mmCIF file of C-alpha atoms and ligand atoms in Angstrom:
data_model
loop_
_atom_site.group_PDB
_atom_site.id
_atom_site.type_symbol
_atom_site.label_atom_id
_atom_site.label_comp_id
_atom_site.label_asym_id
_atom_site.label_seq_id
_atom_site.Cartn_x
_atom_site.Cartn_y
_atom_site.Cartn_z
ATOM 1 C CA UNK A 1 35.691 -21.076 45.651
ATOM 2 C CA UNK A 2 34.047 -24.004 47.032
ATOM 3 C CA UNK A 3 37.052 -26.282 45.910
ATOM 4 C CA UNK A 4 39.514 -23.565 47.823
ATOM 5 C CA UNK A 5 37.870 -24.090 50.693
ATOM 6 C CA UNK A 6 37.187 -28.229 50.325
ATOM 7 C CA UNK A 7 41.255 -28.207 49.991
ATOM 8 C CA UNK A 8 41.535 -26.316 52.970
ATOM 9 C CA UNK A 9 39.479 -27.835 54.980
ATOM 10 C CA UNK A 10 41.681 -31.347 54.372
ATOM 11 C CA UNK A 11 44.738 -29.264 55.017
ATOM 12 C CA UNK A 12 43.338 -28.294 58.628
ATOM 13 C CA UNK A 13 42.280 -31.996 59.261
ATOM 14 C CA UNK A 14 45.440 -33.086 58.243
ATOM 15 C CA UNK A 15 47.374 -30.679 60.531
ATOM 16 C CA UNK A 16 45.170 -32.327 63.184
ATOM 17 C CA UNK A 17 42.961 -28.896 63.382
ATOM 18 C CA UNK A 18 39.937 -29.981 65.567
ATOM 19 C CA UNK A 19 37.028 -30.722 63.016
ATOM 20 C CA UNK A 20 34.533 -27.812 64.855
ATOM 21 C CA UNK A 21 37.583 -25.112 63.795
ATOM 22 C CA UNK A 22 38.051 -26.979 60.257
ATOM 23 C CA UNK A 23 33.938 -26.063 60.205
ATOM 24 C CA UNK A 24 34.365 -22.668 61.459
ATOM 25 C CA UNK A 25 36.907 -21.662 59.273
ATOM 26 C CA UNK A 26 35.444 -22.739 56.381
ATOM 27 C CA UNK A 27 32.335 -20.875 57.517
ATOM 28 C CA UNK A 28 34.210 -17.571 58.611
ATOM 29 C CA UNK A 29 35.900 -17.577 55.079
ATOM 30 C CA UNK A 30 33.204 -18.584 52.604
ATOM 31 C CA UNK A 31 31.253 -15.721 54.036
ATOM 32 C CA UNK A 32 34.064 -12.983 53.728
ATOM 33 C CA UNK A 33 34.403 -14.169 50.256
ATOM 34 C CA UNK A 34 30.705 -13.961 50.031
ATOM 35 C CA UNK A 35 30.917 -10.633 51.369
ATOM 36 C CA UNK A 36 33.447 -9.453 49.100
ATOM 37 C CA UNK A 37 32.294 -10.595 45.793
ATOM 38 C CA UNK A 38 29.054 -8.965 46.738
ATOM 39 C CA UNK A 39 30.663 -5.538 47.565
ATOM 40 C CA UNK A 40 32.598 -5.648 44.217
ATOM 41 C CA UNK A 41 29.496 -6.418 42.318
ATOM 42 C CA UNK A 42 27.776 -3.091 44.402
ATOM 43 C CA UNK A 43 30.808 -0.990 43.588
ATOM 44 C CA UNK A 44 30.527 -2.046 40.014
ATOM 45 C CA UNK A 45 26.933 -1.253 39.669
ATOM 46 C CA UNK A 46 27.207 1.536 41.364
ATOM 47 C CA UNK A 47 29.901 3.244 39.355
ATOM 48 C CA UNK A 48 28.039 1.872 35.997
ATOM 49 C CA UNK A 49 25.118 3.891 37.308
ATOM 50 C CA UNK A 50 27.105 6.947 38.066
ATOM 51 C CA UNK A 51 29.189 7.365 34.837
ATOM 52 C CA UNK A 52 27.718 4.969 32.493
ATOM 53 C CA UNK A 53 28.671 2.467 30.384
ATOM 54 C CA UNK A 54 30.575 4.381 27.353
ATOM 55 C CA UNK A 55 31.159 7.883 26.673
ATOM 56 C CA UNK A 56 28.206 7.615 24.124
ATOM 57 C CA UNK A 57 25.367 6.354 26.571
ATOM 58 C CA UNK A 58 26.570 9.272 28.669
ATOM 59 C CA UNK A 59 26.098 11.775 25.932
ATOM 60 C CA UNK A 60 22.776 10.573 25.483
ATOM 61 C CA UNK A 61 21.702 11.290 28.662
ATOM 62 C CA UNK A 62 22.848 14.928 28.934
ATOM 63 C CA UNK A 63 21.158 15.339 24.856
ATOM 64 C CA UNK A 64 17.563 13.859 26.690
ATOM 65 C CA UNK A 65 15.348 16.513 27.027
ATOM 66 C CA UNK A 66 14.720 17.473 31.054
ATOM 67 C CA UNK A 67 10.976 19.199 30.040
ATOM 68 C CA UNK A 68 7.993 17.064 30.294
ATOM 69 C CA UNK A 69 6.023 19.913 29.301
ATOM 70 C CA UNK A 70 2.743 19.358 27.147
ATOM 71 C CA UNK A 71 3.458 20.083 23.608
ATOM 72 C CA UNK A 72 2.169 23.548 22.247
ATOM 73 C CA UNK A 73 -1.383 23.332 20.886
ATOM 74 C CA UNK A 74 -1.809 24.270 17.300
ATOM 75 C CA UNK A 75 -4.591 25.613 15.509
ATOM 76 C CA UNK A 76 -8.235 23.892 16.352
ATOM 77 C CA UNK A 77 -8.558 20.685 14.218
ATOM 78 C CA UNK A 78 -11.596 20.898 12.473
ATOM 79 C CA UNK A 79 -14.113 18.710 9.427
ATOM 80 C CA UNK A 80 -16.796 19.670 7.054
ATOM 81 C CA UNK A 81 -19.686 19.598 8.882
ATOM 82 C CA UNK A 82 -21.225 17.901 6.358
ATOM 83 C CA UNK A 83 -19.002 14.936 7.745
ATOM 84 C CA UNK A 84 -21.175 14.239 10.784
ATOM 85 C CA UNK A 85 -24.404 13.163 10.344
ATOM 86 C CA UNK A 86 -26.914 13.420 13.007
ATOM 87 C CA UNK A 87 -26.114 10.113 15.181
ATOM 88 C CA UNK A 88 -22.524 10.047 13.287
ATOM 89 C CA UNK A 89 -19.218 11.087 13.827
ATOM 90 C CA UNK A 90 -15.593 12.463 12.406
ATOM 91 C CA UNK A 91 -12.523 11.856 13.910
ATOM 92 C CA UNK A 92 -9.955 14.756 15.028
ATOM 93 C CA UNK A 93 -7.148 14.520 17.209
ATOM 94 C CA UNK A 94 -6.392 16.686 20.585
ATOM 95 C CA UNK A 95 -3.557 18.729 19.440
ATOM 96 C CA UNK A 96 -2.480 18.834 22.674
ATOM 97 C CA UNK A 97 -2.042 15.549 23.863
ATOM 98 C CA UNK A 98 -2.807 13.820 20.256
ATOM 99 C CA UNK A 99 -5.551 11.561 21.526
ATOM 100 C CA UNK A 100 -8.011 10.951 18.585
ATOM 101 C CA UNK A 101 -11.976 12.881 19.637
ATOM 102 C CA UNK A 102 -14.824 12.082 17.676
ATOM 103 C CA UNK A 103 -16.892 15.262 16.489
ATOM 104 C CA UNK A 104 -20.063 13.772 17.334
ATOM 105 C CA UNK A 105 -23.879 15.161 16.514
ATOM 106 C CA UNK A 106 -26.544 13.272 18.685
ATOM 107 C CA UNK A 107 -29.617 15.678 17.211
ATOM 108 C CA UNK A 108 -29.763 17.690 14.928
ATOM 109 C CA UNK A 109 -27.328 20.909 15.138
ATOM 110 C CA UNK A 110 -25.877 20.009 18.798
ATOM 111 C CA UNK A 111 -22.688 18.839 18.420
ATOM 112 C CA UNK A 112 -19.765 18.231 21.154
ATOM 113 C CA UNK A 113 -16.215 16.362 21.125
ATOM 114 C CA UNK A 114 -15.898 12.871 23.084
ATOM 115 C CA UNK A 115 -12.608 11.378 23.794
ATOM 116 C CA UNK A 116 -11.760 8.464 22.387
ATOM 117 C CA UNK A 117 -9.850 6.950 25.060
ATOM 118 C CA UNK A 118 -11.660 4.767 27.954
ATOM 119 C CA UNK A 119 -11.457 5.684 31.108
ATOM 120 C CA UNK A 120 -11.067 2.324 32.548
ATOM 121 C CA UNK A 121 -7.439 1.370 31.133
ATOM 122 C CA UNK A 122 -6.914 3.695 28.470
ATOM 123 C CA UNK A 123 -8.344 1.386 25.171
ATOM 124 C CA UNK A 124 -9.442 3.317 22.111
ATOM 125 C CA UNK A 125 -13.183 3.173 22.209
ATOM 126 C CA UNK A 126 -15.038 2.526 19.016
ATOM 127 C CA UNK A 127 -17.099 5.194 16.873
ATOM 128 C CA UNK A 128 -20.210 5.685 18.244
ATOM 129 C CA UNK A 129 -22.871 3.724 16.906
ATOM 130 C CA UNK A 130 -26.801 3.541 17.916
ATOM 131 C CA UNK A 131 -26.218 5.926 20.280
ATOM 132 C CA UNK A 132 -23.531 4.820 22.369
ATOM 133 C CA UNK A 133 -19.226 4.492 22.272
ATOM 134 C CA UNK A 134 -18.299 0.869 22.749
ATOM 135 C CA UNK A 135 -14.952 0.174 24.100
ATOM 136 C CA UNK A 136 -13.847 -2.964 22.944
ATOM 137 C CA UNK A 137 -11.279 -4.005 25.520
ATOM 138 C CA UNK A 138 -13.438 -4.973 28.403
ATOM 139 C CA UNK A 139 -16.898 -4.091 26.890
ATOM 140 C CA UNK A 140 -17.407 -0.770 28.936
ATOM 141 C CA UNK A 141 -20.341 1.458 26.980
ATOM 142 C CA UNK A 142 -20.671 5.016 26.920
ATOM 143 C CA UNK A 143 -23.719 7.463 26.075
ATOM 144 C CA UNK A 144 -22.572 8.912 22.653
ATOM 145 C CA UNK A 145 -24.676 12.024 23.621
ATOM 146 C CA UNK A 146 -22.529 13.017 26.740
ATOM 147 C CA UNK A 147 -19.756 10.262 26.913
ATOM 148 C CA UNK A 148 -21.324 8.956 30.141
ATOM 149 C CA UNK A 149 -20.993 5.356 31.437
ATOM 150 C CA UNK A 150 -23.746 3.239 29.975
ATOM 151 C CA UNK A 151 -22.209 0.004 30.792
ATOM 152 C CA UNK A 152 -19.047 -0.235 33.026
ATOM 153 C CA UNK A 153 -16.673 -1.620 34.355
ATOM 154 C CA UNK A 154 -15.433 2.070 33.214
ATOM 155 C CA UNK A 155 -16.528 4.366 35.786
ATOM 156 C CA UNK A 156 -16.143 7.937 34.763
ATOM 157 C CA UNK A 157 -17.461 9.388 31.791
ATOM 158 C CA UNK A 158 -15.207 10.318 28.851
ATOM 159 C CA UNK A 159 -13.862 13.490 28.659
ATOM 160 C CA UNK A 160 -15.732 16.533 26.537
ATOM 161 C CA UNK A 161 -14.782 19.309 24.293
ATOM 162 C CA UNK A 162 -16.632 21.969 22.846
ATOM 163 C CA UNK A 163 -17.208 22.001 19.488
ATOM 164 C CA UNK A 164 -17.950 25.561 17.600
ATOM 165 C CA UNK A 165 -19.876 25.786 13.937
ATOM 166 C CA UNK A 166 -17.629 28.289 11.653
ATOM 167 C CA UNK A 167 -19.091 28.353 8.366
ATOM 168 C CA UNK A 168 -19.417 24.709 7.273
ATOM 169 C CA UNK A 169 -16.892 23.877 9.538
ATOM 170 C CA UNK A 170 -16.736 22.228 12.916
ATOM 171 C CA UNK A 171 -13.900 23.454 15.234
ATOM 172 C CA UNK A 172 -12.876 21.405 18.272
ATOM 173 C CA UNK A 173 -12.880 23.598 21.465
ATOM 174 C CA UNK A 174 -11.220 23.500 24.851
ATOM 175 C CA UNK A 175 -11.761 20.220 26.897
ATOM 176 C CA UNK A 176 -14.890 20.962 29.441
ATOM 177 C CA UNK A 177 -14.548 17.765 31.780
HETATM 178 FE FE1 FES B 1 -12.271 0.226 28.058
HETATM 179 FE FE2 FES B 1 -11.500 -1.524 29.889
HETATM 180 S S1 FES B 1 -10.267 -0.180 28.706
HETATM 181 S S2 FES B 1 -13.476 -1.139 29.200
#
């Protein structure tokens, strides 16, 4: 493009075109061409976007499911209670969102579910140990009692279920908070 218009631009000079019109044409037509190879990049972006790039990309997109809705719980996870010690823990998983809980038992025959996933960017917090969850991302400690914030920079506390004794087993109930 730039050579076009170099080649021009000698052709005006030499046909004795005053050099302010040999500038201003140059000017006038490197921006239509501007203009123009912009638009066609637009219109080719556009129509990419609209119909895709293949007929198979396309079919994926109509085949992508349009429901973002939460998948269907299953039966309560549950463990042996004999699998949580006082101060100790077993590990389930939220069957609705799949999360991992720990079963925790902080005295003797109280037992609740804490989340295992921070509330400050979403790290996988460690089991709990003397008494607290530690999150080993930015260091943020949480009461293994209650799941609240011991040491931040978390803020919140993590998220509780209920936990029900059936038998020997421990069932993981309905998130409280
Ligand atoms: Fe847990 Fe930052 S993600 S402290």
């Amino acid at each position: 493009m730039d050579g076009y218009l170099a080649a021009r631009a000698g052709r005006d000079r030499a046909r004795g075109l005053a050099e302010d019109r040999v500038k201003r044409r140059a000017l006038v037509d490197g921006g239509i061409a501007a203009v123009a190879i912009g638009g066609a990049g637009l219109l080719t972006g556009s129509l990419t976007r609209t119909f895709g790039r293949g007929g198979k990309s396309a079919a994926k997109q109509s085949a992508a499911p349009v429901s973002s809705a939460p998948a269907p719980a299953g039966p309560a996870p549950s463990v042996p209670a004999a699998s949580v010690p006082v101060g100790g823990s077993a590990q389930v998983k939220d069957p609705a969102t799949g999360d991992a809980v720990y079963i925790v038992q902080p005295k003797a025959g109280q037992y609740c579910g804490l989340s295992s996933v921070c509330t400050h960017s979403g790290c996988a917090v460690d089991a709990p140990k003397n008494g607290q969850l530690y999150c080993p991302c930015h260091g943020s400690r949480f009461d293994a009692a209650t799941g609240a914030v011991v040491n931040g920079p978390a803020v919140k506390p993590l998220p509780r279920y209920g936990v029900t004794k059936d038998g020997d087993q421990l069932k993981l109930g309905p998130l409280q908070s």
